C-alpha cells in the first residue's frame, strides 16, 4: 500500500511512518520541517520525503493521486505557538486541512484527520465521550485558537463526508515518547527533561494537582494505524489515549525517580511561564471504549516504562 502522511516528519508522523514502513508499505511524507526525526529512513527506497507545504496544491494533488490512504497530520502544534503566532495556527490548521480534504474528495481517497483532546477545551465533566460538549474560553484567550482550528478541521471532515469522502477523526490525549519536541520547548515532558538533564528545579505550574492522561507513543501509533485500516472506523471520531490520570506533581516525581537526577520540584505561577494569554485545563480524560471496541487497541504502557524510554532517548541525544 502507498500511504501519504502530511506532517510525517513530526513526532506522531515520524512514528507512524516507521510503523507503515515496518509493515512493508511505501510512505510519502509532505512536511515543511527538518528531517531530524526521520533521518534513519532517508536511505530507504520505500520512503519519500517531500519537503513542501500543504499550500502547494500541485504537489499535494500529485501525492494524493499516488497514494491509497492519507493521514493528515500537518499542523502548527505546541503551546508556544498558540500564544506567539495564532495566525499560523489558524491558517495551517484550517486552510491547510481544507486543501487536503478537497483534493482527497476529488480523487476519492480515505483521510484520517488527526485532531486533539484540546477540542474538548475545559469541559469539567470527565471522562470525555467523543460526542461530549466543547467548553472553551473567550476568543481573546489565544490558547483556544488551536482547539478552535482543529474543531474547524473536524467540521470540514464531517462536511466532506456528507459529500462522500471516507474520513476518520482521531483525537490524541497527551501522546509522548522519543522524538517529542525539543528539550526545553513545547510540552511538559520535554520541559522537565531539559531541567533534569541540568539537575535544575522542575517547574510544576500551580499546585501540580492538574492531571493529564499521558499516552505512550507506541500505543497511540497502533491505534492510529488501525484507524486507517479498519473499515469500521470510517465516519467515526475516536479518542486515542489511556484513561489513567496522572497529576503533574506525580509526573514530576516519576521523572525525577527514573532519571536519577538531583532535581527538586519547584512550584511556579502559571503566568510566569505562559503569560496572561493562557488558561490551563485542570483535568483531561478520555473515554476509551470506542478505541478498544473499534480499533482493538488498549493504551496500556505504564507511565514509568514510557518515561524511562523517553528519558533514555533524550539523554542519548544530549550526549
Ligand atoms: N506544566 C508544568 N510545568 C511546565 C510546563 C507545563 O507544570 O514547565 C503543566 C501545564 O500547566 C499543564 C501540563 O503541564 O497543566 C501539561 O502541559 P503541556 O504544555 O504539556 O500540554 P497540555 O496538556 O496543557 O496541552
Short mmCIF file of C-alpha atoms and ligand atoms in Angstrom, two decimals:
data_model
loop_
_atom_site.label_atom_id
_atom_site.label_comp_id
_atom_site.label_asym_id
_atom_site.label_seq_id
_atom_site.Cartn_x
_atom_site.Cartn_y
_atom_site.Cartn_z
CA UNK A 1 0.00 0.00 0.00
CA UNK A 2 1.05 3.60 -0.57
CA UNK A 3 0.44 5.97 2.33
CA UNK A 4 0.68 9.76 2.35
CA UNK A 5 1.42 11.31 5.72
CA UNK A 6 1.30 15.11 5.79
CA UNK A 7 3.37 16.27 8.73
CA UNK A 8 5.19 12.96 8.57
CA UNK A 9 8.44 14.45 9.86
CA UNK A 10 6.87 15.39 13.18
CA UNK A 11 6.62 13.45 16.41
CA UNK A 12 3.48 11.39 15.68
CA UNK A 13 4.08 11.42 11.93
CA UNK A 14 7.60 10.01 12.14
CA UNK A 15 6.48 7.14 14.36
CA UNK A 16 3.51 6.46 12.09
CA UNK A 17 5.88 6.44 9.11
CA UNK A 18 8.08 3.89 10.91
CA UNK A 19 5.04 1.67 11.53
CA UNK A 20 3.92 1.65 7.89
CA UNK A 21 7.46 1.17 6.58
CA UNK A 22 7.97 -1.74 9.01
CA UNK A 23 4.89 -3.45 7.55
CA UNK A 24 6.31 -3.26 4.02
CA UNK A 25 4.35 -0.26 2.73
CA UNK A 26 5.58 2.69 0.70
CA UNK A 27 5.31 6.01 2.54
CA UNK A 28 5.33 9.57 1.18
CA UNK A 29 5.61 12.36 3.67
CA UNK A 30 4.90 16.01 2.99
CA UNK A 31 6.44 18.26 5.59
CA UNK A 32 8.00 21.70 5.87
CA UNK A 33 10.13 20.71 8.85
CA UNK A 34 13.58 19.25 9.29
CA UNK A 35 14.46 15.64 8.55
CA UNK A 36 15.80 15.07 12.08
CA UNK A 37 13.05 12.69 13.22
CA UNK A 38 13.00 10.64 10.00
CA UNK A 39 16.72 10.74 9.15
CA UNK A 40 17.05 6.99 9.78
CA UNK A 41 14.66 6.42 6.83
CA UNK A 42 16.31 8.65 4.26
CA UNK A 43 18.09 5.74 2.54
CA UNK A 44 15.03 3.50 2.46
CA UNK A 45 13.71 3.00 -1.09
CA UNK A 46 10.10 2.78 0.19
CA UNK A 47 10.34 6.16 1.91
CA UNK A 48 9.94 9.54 0.18
CA UNK A 49 10.37 12.89 1.93
CA UNK A 50 8.77 15.76 0.05
CA UNK A 51 9.90 18.97 1.70
CA UNK A 52 6.93 21.19 0.89
CA UNK A 53 3.68 22.57 2.28
CA UNK A 54 0.03 21.61 2.08
CA UNK A 55 -0.44 25.01 0.41
CA UNK A 56 1.39 23.77 -2.69
CA UNK A 57 -1.72 22.38 -4.35
CA UNK A 58 0.03 20.87 -7.36
CA UNK A 59 2.43 18.92 -5.20
CA UNK A 60 -0.32 17.92 -2.78
CA UNK A 61 -2.54 16.69 -5.59
CA UNK A 62 0.23 14.66 -7.23
CA UNK A 63 0.88 12.89 -3.91
CA UNK A 64 -2.79 12.26 -3.21
CA UNK A 65 -3.22 10.70 -6.65
CA UNK A 66 -0.28 8.35 -5.96
CA UNK A 67 -1.48 7.14 -2.56
CA UNK A 68 -4.20 4.78 -1.29
CA UNK A 69 -4.58 6.26 2.19
CA UNK A 70 -3.93 9.73 3.60
CA UNK A 71 -3.07 10.75 7.14
CA UNK A 72 -3.41 14.49 7.55
CA UNK A 73 -1.11 15.39 10.43
CA UNK A 74 0.49 18.61 9.19
CA UNK A 75 -0.44 21.27 11.71
CA UNK A 76 1.00 24.01 13.86
CA UNK A 77 1.09 22.41 17.30
CA UNK A 78 2.60 23.49 20.61
CA UNK A 79 1.52 25.82 23.37
CA UNK A 80 4.29 28.28 22.50
CA UNK A 81 2.73 28.82 19.04
CA UNK A 82 -0.83 29.29 20.31
CA UNK A 83 0.29 32.37 22.15
CA UNK A 84 3.09 33.60 19.86
CA UNK A 85 1.58 33.05 16.39
CA UNK A 86 -2.16 32.39 16.42
CA UNK A 87 -2.36 33.36 12.73
CA UNK A 88 -0.13 30.45 11.68
CA UNK A 89 -2.13 28.06 13.87
CA UNK A 90 -5.44 29.09 12.31
CA UNK A 91 -4.19 29.33 8.75
CA UNK A 92 -2.35 26.00 8.56
CA UNK A 93 -4.79 24.01 10.66
CA UNK A 94 -7.95 25.25 8.95
CA UNK A 95 -6.98 26.24 5.40
CA UNK A 96 -4.34 23.53 5.04
CA UNK A 97 -6.82 20.89 6.17
CA UNK A 98 -9.33 22.13 3.67
CA UNK A 99 -6.79 21.73 0.88
CA UNK A 100 -6.16 18.11 1.83
CA UNK A 101 -9.85 17.26 2.15
CA UNK A 102 -10.82 18.96 -1.11
CA UNK A 103 -8.22 17.08 -3.13
CA UNK A 104 -8.83 13.78 -1.33
CA UNK A 105 -12.52 14.17 -2.14
CA UNK A 106 -11.75 14.94 -5.76
CA UNK A 107 -9.76 11.68 -6.05
CA UNK A 108 -11.82 9.66 -3.56
CA UNK A 109 -9.03 8.82 -1.12
CA UNK A 110 -9.68 7.95 2.52
CA UNK A 111 -8.41 10.54 5.02
CA UNK A 112 -7.54 10.08 8.67
CA UNK A 113 -7.62 13.51 10.28
CA UNK A 114 -5.54 13.80 13.42
CA UNK A 115 -7.27 16.03 15.91
CA UNK A 116 -6.75 16.62 19.59
CA UNK A 117 -8.15 16.36 23.08
CA UNK A 118 -7.84 20.18 23.13
CA UNK A 119 -11.09 20.14 21.16
CA UNK A 120 -12.99 19.43 24.41
CA UNK A 121 -11.44 22.53 25.97
CA UNK A 122 -12.03 22.70 29.69
CA UNK A 123 -15.29 20.77 29.86
CA UNK A 124 -15.26 19.88 33.59
CA UNK A 125 -17.28 16.69 33.15
CA UNK A 126 -14.61 14.00 32.61
CA UNK A 127 -14.13 11.42 31.16
CA UNK A 128 -14.97 12.85 27.75
CA UNK A 129 -17.06 10.86 25.35
CA UNK A 130 -16.38 11.61 21.67
CA UNK A 131 -19.76 13.38 21.39
CA UNK A 132 -19.37 15.48 24.53
CA UNK A 133 -19.51 19.27 24.56
CA UNK A 134 -16.65 21.56 23.80
CA UNK A 135 -16.18 24.18 26.51
CA UNK A 136 -13.86 26.99 25.51
CA UNK A 137 -12.96 30.42 26.82
CA UNK A 138 -13.07 33.80 25.14
CA UNK A 139 -11.57 34.31 21.69
CA UNK A 140 -9.29 36.87 23.39
CA UNK A 141 -7.50 33.96 25.05
CA UNK A 142 -5.05 32.79 22.38
CA UNK A 143 -4.84 29.34 23.91
CA UNK A 144 -8.20 28.46 22.38
CA UNK A 145 -7.15 29.16 18.79
CA UNK A 146 -5.62 25.68 18.50
CA UNK A 147 -8.72 23.96 19.81
CA UNK A 148 -10.89 26.05 17.51
CA UNK A 149 -8.69 25.37 14.48
CA UNK A 150 -8.81 21.60 14.99
CA UNK A 151 -12.57 21.68 15.62
CA UNK A 152 -13.00 23.59 12.34
CA UNK A 153 -10.93 20.88 10.64
CA UNK A 154 -13.26 18.26 12.11
CA UNK A 155 -16.30 20.17 10.84
CA UNK A 156 -14.76 20.18 7.37
CA UNK A 157 -14.28 16.41 7.70
CA UNK A 158 -17.98 15.93 8.51
CA UNK A 159 -18.97 18.24 5.66
CA UNK A 160 -16.83 16.34 3.15
CA UNK A 161 -18.11 13.03 4.46
CA UNK A 162 -21.62 14.19 3.63
CA UNK A 163 -20.31 14.71 0.11
CA UNK A 164 -18.97 11.16 0.03
CA UNK A 165 -15.40 11.37 1.37
CA UNK A 166 -14.33 8.40 3.53
CA UNK A 167 -12.93 10.01 6.67
CA UNK A 168 -11.88 9.09 10.23
CA UNK A 169 -11.16 11.58 13.03
CA UNK A 170 -8.82 10.68 15.88
CA UNK A 171 -8.16 12.81 18.96
CA UNK A 172 -4.91 12.31 20.86
CA UNK A 173 -4.51 12.67 24.59
CA UNK A 174 -1.01 13.87 25.56
CA UNK A 175 0.96 11.45 23.43
CA UNK A 176 4.62 11.31 24.46
CA UNK A 177 7.76 9.34 23.77
CA UNK A 178 11.11 9.55 21.98
CA UNK A 179 11.32 12.45 19.44
CA UNK A 180 8.70 14.54 21.26
CA UNK A 181 9.55 18.19 20.62
CA UNK A 182 12.91 19.59 21.56
CA UNK A 183 14.27 19.65 25.07
CA UNK A 184 13.04 22.75 26.97
CA UNK A 185 10.39 23.62 24.39
CA UNK A 186 6.85 22.52 23.89
CA UNK A 187 5.24 20.10 26.24
CA UNK A 188 5.62 19.40 29.91
CA UNK A 189 7.70 16.25 29.41
CA UNK A 190 10.37 17.89 27.31
CA UNK A 191 10.49 20.93 29.59
CA UNK A 192 11.03 18.64 32.60
CA UNK A 193 13.64 16.58 30.69
CA UNK A 194 15.68 19.73 29.98
CA UNK A 195 15.57 20.63 33.66
CA UNK A 196 16.51 17.07 34.71
CA UNK A 197 19.45 16.95 32.32
CA UNK A 198 20.87 20.03 34.06
CA UNK A 199 19.81 18.93 37.57
CA UNK A 200 17.74 22.11 37.82
CA UNK A 201 14.46 22.50 39.73
CA UNK A 202 11.40 21.01 37.99
CA UNK A 203 8.88 23.80 37.35
CA UNK A 204 5.45 22.47 38.29
CA UNK A 205 2.83 25.06 37.39
CA UNK A 206 0.20 25.94 40.00
CA UNK A 207 -0.18 23.36 42.76
CA UNK A 208 0.54 20.42 40.44
CA UNK A 209 -2.87 18.84 41.03
CA UNK A 210 -3.92 19.28 37.38
CA UNK A 211 -3.99 15.94 35.56
CA UNK A 212 -3.27 14.58 32.11
CA UNK A 213 -3.60 11.09 30.61
CA UNK A 214 -0.11 10.56 29.23
CA UNK A 215 -0.29 8.16 26.31
CA UNK A 216 2.82 6.36 25.18
CA UNK A 217 3.64 6.79 21.51
CA UNK A 218 3.67 3.08 20.59
CA UNK A 219 0.12 2.68 21.90
CA UNK A 220 -1.03 5.83 20.10
CA UNK A 221 0.53 4.61 16.83
CA UNK A 222 -1.06 1.16 16.98
CA UNK A 223 -4.43 2.88 17.32
CA UNK A 224 -3.63 5.34 14.52
CA UNK A 225 -2.69 2.57 12.09
CA UNK A 226 -5.91 0.72 12.94
CA UNK A 227 -7.93 3.92 12.36
CA UNK A 228 -6.69 3.98 8.77
CA UNK A 229 -7.07 0.27 8.08
CA UNK A 230 -10.26 -0.81 9.84
CA UNK A 231 -13.37 -0.22 7.72
CA UNK A 232 -15.47 0.05 10.92
CA UNK A 233 -13.61 3.25 11.85
CA UNK A 234 -14.89 5.13 8.83
CA UNK A 235 -17.08 8.10 9.74
CA UNK A 236 -16.13 7.84 13.41
CA UNK A 237 -14.47 10.19 15.88
CA UNK A 238 -12.21 8.19 18.20
CA UNK A 239 -10.29 9.27 21.31
CA UNK A 240 -6.77 7.87 21.38
CA UNK A 241 -5.30 7.62 24.83
CA UNK A 242 -5.16 5.99 28.19
CA UNK A 243 -7.75 6.85 30.81
CA UNK A 244 -5.21 6.58 33.62
CA UNK A 245 -4.87 10.08 35.09
CA UNK A 246 -1.55 11.42 36.35
CA UNK A 247 -1.16 14.67 38.26
CA UNK A 248 1.65 16.92 37.10
CA UNK A 249 3.25 16.54 40.55
CA UNK A 250 3.19 12.74 40.12
CA UNK A 251 4.71 13.12 36.68
CA UNK A 252 7.49 15.28 38.11
CA UNK A 253 8.17 12.75 40.89
CA UNK A 254 8.20 9.84 38.43
CA UNK A 255 10.59 11.66 36.12
CA UNK A 256 12.95 12.59 38.96
CA UNK A 257 12.98 8.95 40.09
CA UNK A 258 13.50 7.46 36.63
CA UNK A 259 16.24 9.92 35.67
CA UNK A 260 18.08 9.73 38.96
CA UNK A 261 18.70 13.49 38.65
CA UNK A 262 19.25 15.67 41.70
CA UNK A 263 16.38 17.99 40.71
CA UNK A 264 13.68 19.03 43.20
CA UNK A 265 10.15 20.21 42.47
CA UNK A 266 9.60 23.96 42.36
CA UNK A 267 6.02 25.28 42.19
CA UNK A 268 5.63 28.28 39.88
CA UNK A 269 2.76 30.58 38.84
CA UNK A 270 1.06 29.87 35.51
CA UNK A 271 1.57 33.44 34.28
CA UNK A 272 5.31 33.29 34.84
CA UNK A 273 5.56 30.54 32.19
CA UNK A 274 2.87 31.31 29.62
CA UNK A 275 1.98 34.98 30.21
CA UNK A 276 -1.58 36.21 30.62
CA UNK A 277 -2.95 34.91 27.33
CA UNK A 278 -3.35 31.37 28.61
CA UNK A 279 -5.70 29.18 30.63
CA UNK A 280 -4.66 25.81 31.97
CA UNK A 281 -7.00 22.83 31.93
CA UNK A 282 -7.47 21.07 35.26
CA UNK A 283 -8.36 17.57 34.07
CA UNK A 284 -8.31 15.95 30.64
CA UNK A 285 -9.53 12.35 30.50
CA UNK A 286 -10.83 10.34 27.52
CA UNK A 287 -13.49 7.70 27.37
CA UNK A 288 -11.64 4.94 25.58
CA UNK A 289 -14.44 2.48 24.90
CA UNK A 290 -14.52 3.29 21.16
CA UNK A 291 -10.76 2.90 20.82
CA UNK A 292 -10.96 -0.53 22.43
CA UNK A 293 -14.08 -1.66 20.57
CA UNK A 294 -13.46 -0.26 17.07
CA UNK A 295 -9.68 -0.14 16.88
CA UNK A 296 -8.99 -3.11 19.16
CA UNK A 297 -6.17 -1.23 20.89
CA UNK A 298 -5.51 -0.52 24.58
CA UNK A 299 -3.01 2.12 25.64
CA UNK A 300 -1.51 0.11 28.46
CA UNK A 301 2.17 1.11 28.60
CA UNK A 302 2.76 2.13 32.24
CA UNK A 303 3.88 5.74 32.75
CA UNK A 304 7.11 4.66 34.42
CA UNK A 305 8.06 2.50 31.42
CA UNK A 306 7.17 5.18 28.87
CA UNK A 307 9.01 7.85 30.82
CA UNK A 308 12.08 5.60 31.01
CA UNK A 309 12.11 5.08 27.21
CA UNK A 310 11.62 8.78 26.61
CA UNK A 311 14.25 9.87 29.13
CA UNK A 312 16.80 7.43 27.72
CA UNK A 313 16.25 8.69 24.18
CA UNK A 314 16.65 12.34 25.14
CA UNK A 315 19.65 11.63 27.36
CA UNK A 316 21.37 9.82 24.49
CA UNK A 317 20.62 12.79 22.21
CA UNK A 318 22.14 15.20 24.71
CA UNK A 319 25.44 13.33 24.84
N1 LIG B 1 3.28 22.26 33.04
C1 LIG B 1 4.03 22.38 34.20
N2 LIG B 1 5.31 22.88 34.08
C2 LIG B 1 5.87 23.25 32.91
C3 LIG B 1 5.10 23.10 31.72
C4 LIG B 1 3.81 22.60 31.82
O1 LIG B 1 3.58 22.08 35.30
O2 LIG B 1 7.05 23.69 32.91
C5 LIG B 1 1.90 21.74 33.15
C6 LIG B 1 0.86 22.63 32.46
O3 LIG B 1 0.43 23.64 33.35
C7 LIG B 1 -0.24 21.64 32.15
C8 LIG B 1 0.50 20.30 31.97
O4 LIG B 1 1.82 20.50 32.50
O5 LIG B 1 -1.13 21.52 33.23
C9 LIG B 1 0.62 19.83 30.54
O6 LIG B 1 1.11 20.88 29.77
P1 LIG B 1 1.56 20.71 28.26
O7 LIG B 1 2.10 22.03 27.84
O8 LIG B 1 2.44 19.55 28.13
O9 LIG B 1 0.28 20.41 27.38
P2 LIG B 1 -1.29 20.46 27.58
O10 LIG B 1 -1.64 19.11 28.09
O11 LIG B 1 -1.67 21.54 28.57
O12 LIG B 1 -1.80 20.72 26.22
#
